[in-house]
PDB file of N, CA and C in Angstrom:
ATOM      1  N   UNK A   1       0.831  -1.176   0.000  1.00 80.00           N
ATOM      2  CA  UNK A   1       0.000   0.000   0.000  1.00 80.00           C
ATOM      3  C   UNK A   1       0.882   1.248   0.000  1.00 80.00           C
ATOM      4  N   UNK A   2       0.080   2.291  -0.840  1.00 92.00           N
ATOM      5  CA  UNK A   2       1.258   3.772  -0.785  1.00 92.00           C
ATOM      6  C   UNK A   2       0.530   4.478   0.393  1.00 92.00           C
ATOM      7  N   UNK A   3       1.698   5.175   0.629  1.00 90.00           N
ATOM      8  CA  UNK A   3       1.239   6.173   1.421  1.00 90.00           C
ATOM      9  C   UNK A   3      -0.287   7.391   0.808  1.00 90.00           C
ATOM     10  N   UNK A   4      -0.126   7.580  -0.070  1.00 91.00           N
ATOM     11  CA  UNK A   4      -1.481   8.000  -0.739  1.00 91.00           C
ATOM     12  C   UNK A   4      -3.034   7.096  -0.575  1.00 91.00           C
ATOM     13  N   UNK A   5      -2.677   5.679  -1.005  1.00 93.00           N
ATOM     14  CA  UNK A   5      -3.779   4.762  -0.571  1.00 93.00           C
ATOM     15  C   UNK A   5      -4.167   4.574   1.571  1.00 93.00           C
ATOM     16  N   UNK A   6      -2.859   4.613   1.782  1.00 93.00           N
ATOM     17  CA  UNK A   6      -3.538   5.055   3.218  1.00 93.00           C
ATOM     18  C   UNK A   6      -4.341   5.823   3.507  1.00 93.00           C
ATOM     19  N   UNK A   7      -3.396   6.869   3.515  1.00 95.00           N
ATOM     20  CA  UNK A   7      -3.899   8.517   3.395  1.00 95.00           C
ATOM     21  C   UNK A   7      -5.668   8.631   3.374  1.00 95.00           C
ATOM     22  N   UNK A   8      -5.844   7.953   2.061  1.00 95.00           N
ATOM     23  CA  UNK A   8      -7.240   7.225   1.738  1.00 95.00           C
ATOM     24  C   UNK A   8      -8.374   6.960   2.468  1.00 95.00           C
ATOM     25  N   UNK A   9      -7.533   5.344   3.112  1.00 95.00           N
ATOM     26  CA  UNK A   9      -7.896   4.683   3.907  1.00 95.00           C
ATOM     27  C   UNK A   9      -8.348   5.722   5.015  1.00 95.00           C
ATOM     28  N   UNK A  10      -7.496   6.475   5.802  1.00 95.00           N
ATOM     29  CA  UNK A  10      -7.683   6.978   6.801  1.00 95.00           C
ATOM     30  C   UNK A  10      -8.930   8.155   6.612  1.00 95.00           C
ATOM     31  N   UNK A  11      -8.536   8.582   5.710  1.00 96.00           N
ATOM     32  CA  UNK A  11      -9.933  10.056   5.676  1.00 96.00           C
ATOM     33  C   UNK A  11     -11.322   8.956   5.277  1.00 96.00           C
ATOM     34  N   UNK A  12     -11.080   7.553   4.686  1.00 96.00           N
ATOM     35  CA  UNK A  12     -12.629   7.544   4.547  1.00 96.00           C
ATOM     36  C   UNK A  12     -12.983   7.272   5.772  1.00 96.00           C
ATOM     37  N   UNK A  13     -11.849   6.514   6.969  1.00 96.00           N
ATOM     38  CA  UNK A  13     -12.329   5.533   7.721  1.00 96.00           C
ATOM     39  C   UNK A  13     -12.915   6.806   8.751  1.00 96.00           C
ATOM     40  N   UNK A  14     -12.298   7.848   9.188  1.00 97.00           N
ATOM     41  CA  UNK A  14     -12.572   9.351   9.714  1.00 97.00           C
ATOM     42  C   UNK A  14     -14.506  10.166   9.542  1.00 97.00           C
ATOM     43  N   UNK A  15     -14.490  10.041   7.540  1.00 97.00           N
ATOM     44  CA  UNK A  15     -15.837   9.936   7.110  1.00 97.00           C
ATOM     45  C   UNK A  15     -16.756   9.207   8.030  1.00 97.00           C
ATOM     46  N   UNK A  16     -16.512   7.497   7.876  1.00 97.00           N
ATOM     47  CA  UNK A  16     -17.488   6.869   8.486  1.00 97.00           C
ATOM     48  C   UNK A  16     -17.352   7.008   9.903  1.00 97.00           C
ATOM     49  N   UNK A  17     -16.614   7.314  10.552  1.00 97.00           N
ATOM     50  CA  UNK A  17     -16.853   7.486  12.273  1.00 97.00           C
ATOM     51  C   UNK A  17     -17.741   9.180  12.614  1.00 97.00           C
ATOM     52  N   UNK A  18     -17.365   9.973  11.267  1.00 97.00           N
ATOM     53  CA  UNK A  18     -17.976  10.979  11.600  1.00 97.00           C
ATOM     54  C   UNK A  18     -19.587  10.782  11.428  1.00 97.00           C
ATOM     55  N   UNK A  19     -20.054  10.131  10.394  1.00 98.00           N
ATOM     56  CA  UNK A  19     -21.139  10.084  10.134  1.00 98.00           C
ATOM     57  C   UNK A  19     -21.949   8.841  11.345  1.00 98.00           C
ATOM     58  N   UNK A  20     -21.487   7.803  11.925  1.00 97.00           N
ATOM     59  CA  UNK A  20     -21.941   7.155  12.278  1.00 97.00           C
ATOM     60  C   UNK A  20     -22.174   8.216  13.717  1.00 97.00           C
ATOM     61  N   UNK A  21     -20.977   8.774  14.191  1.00 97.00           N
ATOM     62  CA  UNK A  21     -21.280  10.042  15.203  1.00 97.00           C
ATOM     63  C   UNK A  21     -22.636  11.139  14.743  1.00 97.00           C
ATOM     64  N   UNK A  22     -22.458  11.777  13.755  1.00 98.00           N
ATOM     65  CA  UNK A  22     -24.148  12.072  13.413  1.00 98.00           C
ATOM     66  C   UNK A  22     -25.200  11.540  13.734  1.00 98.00           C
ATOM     67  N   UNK A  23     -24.979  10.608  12.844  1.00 98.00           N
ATOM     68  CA  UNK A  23     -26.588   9.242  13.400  1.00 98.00           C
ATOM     69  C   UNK A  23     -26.746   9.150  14.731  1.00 98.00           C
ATOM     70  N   UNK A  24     -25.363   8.762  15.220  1.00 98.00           N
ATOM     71  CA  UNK A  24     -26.438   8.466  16.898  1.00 98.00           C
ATOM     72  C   UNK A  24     -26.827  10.061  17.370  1.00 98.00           C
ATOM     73  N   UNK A  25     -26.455  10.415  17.160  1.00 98.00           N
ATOM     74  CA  UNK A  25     -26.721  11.921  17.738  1.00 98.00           C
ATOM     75  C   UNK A  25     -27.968  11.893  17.349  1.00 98.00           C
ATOM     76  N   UNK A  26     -28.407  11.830  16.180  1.00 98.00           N
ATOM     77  CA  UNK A  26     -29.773  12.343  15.664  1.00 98.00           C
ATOM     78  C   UNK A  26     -30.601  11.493  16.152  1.00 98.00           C
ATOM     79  N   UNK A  27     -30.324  10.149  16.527  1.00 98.00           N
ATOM     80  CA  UNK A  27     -31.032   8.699  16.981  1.00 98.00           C
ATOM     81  C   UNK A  27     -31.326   9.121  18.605  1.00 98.00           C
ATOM     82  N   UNK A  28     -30.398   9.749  19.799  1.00 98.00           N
ATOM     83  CA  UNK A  28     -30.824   9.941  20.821  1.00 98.00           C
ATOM     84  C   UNK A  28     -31.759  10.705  21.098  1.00 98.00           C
ATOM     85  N   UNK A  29     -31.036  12.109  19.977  1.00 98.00           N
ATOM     86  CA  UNK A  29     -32.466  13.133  19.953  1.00 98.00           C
ATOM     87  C   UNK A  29     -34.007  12.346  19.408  1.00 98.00           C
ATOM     88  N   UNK A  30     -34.095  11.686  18.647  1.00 98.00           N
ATOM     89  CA  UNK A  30     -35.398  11.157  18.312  1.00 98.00           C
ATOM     90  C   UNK A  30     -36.006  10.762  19.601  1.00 98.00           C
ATOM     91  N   UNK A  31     -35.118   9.913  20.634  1.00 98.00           N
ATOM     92  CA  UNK A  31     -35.649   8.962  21.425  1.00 98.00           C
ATOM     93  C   UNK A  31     -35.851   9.733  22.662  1.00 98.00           C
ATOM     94  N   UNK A  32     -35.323  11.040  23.089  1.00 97.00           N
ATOM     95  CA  UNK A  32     -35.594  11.973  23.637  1.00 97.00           C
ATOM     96  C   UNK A  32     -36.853  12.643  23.614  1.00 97.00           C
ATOM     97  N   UNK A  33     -37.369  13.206  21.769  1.00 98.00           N
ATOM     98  CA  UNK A  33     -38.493  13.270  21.715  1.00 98.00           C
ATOM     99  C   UNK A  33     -39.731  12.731  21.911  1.00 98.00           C
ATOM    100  N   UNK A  34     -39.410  11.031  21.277  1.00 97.00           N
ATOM    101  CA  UNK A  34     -40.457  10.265  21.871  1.00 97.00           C
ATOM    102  C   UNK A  34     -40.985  10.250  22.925  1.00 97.00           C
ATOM    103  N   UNK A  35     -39.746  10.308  23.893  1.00 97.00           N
ATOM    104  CA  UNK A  35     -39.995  10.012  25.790  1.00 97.00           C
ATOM    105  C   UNK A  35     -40.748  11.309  25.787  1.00 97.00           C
ATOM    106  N   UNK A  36     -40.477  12.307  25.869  1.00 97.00           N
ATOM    107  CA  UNK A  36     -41.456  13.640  25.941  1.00 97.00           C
ATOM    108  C   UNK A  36     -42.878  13.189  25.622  1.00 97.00           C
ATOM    109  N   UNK A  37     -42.752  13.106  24.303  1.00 96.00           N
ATOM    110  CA  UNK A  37     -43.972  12.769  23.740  1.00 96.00           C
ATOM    111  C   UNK A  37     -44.974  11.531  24.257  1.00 96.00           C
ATOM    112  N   UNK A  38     -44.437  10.644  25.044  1.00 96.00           N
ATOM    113  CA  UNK A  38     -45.142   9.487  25.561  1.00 96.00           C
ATOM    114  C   UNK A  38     -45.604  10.450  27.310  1.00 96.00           C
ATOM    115  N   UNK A  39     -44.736  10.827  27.609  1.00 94.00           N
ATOM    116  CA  UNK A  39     -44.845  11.087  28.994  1.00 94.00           C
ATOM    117  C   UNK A  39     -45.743  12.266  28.846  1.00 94.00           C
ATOM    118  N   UNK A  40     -46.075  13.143  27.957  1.00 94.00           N
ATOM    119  CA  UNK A  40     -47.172  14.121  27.843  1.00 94.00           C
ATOM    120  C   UNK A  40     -48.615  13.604  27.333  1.00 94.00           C
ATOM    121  N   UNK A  41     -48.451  12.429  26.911  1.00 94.00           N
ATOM    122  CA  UNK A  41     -49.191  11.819  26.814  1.00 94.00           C
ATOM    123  C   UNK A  41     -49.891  11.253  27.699  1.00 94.00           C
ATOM    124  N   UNK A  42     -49.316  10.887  28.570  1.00 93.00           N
ATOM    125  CA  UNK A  42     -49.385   9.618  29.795  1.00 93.00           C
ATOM    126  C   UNK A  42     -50.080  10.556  30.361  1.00 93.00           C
ATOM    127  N   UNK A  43     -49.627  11.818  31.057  1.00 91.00           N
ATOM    128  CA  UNK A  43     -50.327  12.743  31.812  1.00 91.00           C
ATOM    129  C   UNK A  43     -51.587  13.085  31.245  1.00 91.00           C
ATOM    130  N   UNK A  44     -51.882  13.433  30.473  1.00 93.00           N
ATOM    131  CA  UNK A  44     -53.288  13.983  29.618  1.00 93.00           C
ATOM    132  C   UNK A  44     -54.143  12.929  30.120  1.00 93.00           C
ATOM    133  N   UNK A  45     -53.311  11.105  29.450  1.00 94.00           N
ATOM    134  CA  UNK A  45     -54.548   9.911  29.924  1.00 94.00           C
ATOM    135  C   UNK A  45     -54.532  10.013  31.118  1.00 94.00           C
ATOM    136  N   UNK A  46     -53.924  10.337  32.278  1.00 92.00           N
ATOM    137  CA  UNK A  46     -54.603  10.185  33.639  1.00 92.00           C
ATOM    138  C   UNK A  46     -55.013  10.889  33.641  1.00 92.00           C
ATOM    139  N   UNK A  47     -55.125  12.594  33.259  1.00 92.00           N
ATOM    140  CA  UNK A  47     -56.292  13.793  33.917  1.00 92.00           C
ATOM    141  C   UNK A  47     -57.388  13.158  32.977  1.00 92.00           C
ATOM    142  N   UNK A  48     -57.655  12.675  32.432  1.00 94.00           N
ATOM    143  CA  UNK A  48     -59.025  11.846  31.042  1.00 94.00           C
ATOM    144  C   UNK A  48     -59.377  11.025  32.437  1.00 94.00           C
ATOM    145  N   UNK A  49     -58.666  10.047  32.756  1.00 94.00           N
ATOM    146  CA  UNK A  49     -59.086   8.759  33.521  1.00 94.00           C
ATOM    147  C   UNK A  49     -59.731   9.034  34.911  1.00 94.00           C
ATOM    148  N   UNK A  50     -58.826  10.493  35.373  1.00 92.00           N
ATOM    149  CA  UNK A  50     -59.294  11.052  36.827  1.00 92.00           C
ATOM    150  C   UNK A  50     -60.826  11.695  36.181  1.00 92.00           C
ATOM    151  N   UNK A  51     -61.056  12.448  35.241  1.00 94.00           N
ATOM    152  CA  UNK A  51     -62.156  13.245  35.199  1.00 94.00           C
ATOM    153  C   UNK A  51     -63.348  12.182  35.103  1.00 94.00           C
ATOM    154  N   UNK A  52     -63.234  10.892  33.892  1.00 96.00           N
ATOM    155  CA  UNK A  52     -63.903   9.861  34.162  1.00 96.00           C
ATOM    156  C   UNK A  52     -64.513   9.540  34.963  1.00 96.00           C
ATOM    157  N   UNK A  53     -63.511   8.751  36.013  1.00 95.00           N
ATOM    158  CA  UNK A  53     -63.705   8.354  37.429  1.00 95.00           C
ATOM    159  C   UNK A  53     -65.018   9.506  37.757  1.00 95.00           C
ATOM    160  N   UNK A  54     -64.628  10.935  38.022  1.00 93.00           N
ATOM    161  CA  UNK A  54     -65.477  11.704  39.146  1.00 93.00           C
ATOM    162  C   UNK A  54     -66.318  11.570  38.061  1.00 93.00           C
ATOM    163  N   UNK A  55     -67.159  12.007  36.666  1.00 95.00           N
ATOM    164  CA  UNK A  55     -67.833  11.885  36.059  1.00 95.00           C
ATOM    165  C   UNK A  55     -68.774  10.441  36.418  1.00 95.00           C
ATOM    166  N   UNK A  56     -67.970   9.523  36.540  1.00 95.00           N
ATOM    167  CA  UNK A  56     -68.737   8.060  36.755  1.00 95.00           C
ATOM    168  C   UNK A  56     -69.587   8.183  38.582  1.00 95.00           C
ATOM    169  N   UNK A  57     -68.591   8.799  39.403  1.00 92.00           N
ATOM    170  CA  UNK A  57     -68.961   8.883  40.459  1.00 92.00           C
ATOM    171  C   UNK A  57     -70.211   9.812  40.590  1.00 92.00           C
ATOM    172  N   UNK A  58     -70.316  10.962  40.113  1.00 92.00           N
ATOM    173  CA  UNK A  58     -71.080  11.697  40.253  1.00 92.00           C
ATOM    174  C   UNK A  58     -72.861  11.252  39.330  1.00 92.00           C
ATOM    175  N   UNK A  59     -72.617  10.584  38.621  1.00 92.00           N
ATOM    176  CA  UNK A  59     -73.507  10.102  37.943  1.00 92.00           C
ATOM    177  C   UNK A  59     -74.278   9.067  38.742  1.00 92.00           C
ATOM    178  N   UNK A  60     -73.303   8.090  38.963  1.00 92.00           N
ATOM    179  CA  UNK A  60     -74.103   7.044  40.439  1.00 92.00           C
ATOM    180  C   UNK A  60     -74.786   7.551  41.619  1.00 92.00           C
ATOM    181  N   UNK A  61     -74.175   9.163  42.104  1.00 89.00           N
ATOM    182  CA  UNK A  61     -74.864   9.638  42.898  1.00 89.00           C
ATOM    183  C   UNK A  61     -76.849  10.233  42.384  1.00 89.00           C
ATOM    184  N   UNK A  62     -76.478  10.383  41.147  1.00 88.00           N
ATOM    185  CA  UNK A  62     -77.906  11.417  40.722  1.00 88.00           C
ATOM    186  C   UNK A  62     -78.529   9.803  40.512  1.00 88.00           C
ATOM    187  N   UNK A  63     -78.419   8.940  39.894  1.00 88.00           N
ATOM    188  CA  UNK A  63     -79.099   7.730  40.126  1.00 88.00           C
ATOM    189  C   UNK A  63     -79.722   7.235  41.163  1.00 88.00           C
ATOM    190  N   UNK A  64     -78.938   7.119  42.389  1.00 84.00           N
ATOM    191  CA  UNK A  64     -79.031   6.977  43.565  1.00 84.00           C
ATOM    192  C   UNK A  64     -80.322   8.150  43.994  1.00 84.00           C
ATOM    193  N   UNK A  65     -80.175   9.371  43.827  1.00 81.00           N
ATOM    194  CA  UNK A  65     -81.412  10.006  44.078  1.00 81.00           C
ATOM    195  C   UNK A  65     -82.458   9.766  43.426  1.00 81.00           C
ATOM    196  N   UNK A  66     -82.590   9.530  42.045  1.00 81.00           N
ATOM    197  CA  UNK A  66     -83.407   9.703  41.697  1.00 81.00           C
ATOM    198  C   UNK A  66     -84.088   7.557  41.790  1.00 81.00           C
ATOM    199  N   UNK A  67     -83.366   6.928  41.921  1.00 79.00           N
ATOM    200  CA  UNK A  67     -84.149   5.753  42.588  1.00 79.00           C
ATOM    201  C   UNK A  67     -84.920   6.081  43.984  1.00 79.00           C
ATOM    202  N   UNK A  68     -84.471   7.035  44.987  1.00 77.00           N
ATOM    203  CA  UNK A  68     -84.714   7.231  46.324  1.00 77.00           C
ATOM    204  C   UNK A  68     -86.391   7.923  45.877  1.00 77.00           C
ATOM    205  N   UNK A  69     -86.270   8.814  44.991  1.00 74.00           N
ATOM    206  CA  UNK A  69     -87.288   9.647  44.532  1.00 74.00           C
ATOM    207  C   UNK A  69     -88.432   8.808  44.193  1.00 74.00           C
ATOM    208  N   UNK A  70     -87.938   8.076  42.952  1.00 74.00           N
ATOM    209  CA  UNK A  70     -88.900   6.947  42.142  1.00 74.00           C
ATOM    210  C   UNK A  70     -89.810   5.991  43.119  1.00 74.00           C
ATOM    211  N   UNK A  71     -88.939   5.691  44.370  1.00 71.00           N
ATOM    212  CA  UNK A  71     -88.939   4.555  44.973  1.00 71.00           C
ATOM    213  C   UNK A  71     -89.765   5.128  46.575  1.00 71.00           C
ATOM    214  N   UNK A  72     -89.775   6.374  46.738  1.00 70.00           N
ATOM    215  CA  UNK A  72     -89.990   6.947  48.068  1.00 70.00           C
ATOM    216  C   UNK A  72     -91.802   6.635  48.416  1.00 70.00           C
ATOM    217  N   UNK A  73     -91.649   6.194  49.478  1.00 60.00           N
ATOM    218  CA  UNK A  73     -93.157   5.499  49.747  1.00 60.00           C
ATOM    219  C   UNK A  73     -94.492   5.804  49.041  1.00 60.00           C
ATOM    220  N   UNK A  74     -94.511   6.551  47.385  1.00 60.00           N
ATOM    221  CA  UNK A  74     -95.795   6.783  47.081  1.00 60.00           C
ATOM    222  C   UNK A  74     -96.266   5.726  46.817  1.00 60.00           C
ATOM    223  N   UNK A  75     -97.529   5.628  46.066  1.00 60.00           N
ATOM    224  CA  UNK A  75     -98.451   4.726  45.542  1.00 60.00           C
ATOM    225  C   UNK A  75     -97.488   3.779  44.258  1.00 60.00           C
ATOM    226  N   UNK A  76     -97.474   2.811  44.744  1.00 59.00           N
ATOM    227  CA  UNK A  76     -96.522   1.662  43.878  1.00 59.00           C
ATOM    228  C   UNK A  76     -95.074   1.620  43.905  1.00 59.00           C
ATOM    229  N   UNK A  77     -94.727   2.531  45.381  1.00 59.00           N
ATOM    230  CA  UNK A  77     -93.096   2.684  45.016  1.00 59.00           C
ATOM    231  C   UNK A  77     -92.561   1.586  45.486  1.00 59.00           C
ATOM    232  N   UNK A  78     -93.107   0.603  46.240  1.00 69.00           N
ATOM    233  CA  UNK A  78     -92.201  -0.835  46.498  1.00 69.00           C
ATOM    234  C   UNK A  78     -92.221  -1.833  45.538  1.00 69.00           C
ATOM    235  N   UNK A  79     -93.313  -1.723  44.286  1.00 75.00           N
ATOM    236  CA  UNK A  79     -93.449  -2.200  43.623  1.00 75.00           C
ATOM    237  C   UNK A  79     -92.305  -1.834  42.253  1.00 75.00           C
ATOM    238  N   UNK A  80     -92.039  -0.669  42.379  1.00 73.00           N
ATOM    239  CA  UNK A  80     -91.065  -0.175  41.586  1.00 73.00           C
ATOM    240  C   UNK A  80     -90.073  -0.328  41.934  1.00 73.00           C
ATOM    241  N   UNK A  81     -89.729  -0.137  43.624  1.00 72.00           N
ATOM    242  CA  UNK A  81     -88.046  -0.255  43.773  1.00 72.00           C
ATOM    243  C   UNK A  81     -87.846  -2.201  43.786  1.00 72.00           C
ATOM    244  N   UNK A  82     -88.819  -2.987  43.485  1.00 77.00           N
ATOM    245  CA  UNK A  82     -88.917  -4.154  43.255  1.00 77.00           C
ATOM    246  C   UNK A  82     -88.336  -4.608  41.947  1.00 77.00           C
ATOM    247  N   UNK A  83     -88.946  -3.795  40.899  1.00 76.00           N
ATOM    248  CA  UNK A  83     -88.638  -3.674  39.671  1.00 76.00           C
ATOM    249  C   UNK A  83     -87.230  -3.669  39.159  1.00 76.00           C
ATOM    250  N   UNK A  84     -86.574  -2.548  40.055  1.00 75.00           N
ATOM    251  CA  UNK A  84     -85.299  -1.909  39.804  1.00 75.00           C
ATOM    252  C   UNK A  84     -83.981  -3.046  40.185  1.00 75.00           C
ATOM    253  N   UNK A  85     -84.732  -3.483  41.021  1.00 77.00           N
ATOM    254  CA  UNK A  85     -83.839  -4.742  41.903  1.00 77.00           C
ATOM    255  C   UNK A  85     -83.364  -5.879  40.913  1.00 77.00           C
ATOM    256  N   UNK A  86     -84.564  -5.897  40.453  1.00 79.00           N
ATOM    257  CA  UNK A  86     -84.960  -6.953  39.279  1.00 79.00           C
ATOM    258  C   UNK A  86     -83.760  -6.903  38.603  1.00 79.00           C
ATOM    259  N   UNK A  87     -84.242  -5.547  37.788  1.00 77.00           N
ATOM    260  CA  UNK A  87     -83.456  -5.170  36.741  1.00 77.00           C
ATOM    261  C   UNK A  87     -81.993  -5.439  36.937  1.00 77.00           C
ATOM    262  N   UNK A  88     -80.703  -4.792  38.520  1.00 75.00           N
ATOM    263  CA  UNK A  88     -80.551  -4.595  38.437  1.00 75.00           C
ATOM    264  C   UNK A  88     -79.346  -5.981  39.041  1.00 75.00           C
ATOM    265  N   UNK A  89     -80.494  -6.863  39.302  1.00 75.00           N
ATOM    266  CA  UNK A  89     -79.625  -8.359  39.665  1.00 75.00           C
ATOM    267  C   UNK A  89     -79.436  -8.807  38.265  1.00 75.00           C
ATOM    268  N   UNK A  90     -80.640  -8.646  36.940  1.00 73.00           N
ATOM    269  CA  UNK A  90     -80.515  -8.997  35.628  1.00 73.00           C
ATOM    270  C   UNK A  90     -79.226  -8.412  35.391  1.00 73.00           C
ATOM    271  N   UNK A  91     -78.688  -7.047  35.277  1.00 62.00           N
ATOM    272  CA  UNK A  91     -77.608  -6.757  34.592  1.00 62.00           C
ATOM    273  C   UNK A  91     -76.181  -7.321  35.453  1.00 62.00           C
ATOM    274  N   UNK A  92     -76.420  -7.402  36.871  1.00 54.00           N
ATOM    275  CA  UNK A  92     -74.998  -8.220  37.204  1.00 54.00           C
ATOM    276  C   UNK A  92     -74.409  -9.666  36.340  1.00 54.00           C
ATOM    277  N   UNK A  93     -75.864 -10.157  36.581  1.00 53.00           N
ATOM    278  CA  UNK A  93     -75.444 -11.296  35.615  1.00 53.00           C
ATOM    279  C   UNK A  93     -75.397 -11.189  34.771  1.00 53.00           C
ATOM    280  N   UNK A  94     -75.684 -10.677  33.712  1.00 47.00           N
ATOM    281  CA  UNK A  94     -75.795 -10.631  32.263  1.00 47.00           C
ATOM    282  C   UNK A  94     -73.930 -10.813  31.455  1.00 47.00           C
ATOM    283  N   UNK A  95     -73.668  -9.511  32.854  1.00 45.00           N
ATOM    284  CA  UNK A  95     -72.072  -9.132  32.392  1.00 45.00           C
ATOM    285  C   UNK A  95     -71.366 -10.094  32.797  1.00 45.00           C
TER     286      UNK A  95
END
């Protein structure tokens, strides 16, 4: 080998360490972004999952009244909160 074909050798081999140094660079930054991007994510689905929750909770409560209402000693209300019972052993099992 001449000293010229080294010479060669050496600047391409320089090339490829530089470029493979690029890539990861650009490869950590990607994976940097992702993590951002998952973890801003993640947060959004729990304030979704928390608002849910109280949404679900608060809904069982107006149910709850308004069975108390439906059901409150008028004319046929044991017969109705009978009904509801019914109904409401049907849907345990169903699922």
């Amino acid at each position: 080998m001449s000293p010229g074909d080294l010479l060669s050798l050496v600047a391409v081999l320089c090339a490829l360490i530089a470029m493979v140094g690029i890539l990861a660079k650009v490869y950590v930054r990607r994976l940097a972004f992702l993590e951002r991007k998952l973890e801003i994510t993640a947060g959004q689905t729990a304030e979704k999952a928390a608002q849910y929750a109280a949404r679900n909770t608060e809904l069982e409560q107006r149910v709850r009244v308004l069975e108390r209402i439906a059901t409150a000693g008028g004319i046929g209300g044991g017969e109705l909160a009978l009904q509801i019972e019914q109904l409401r052993d049907r849907g345990v099992t169903a699922q």
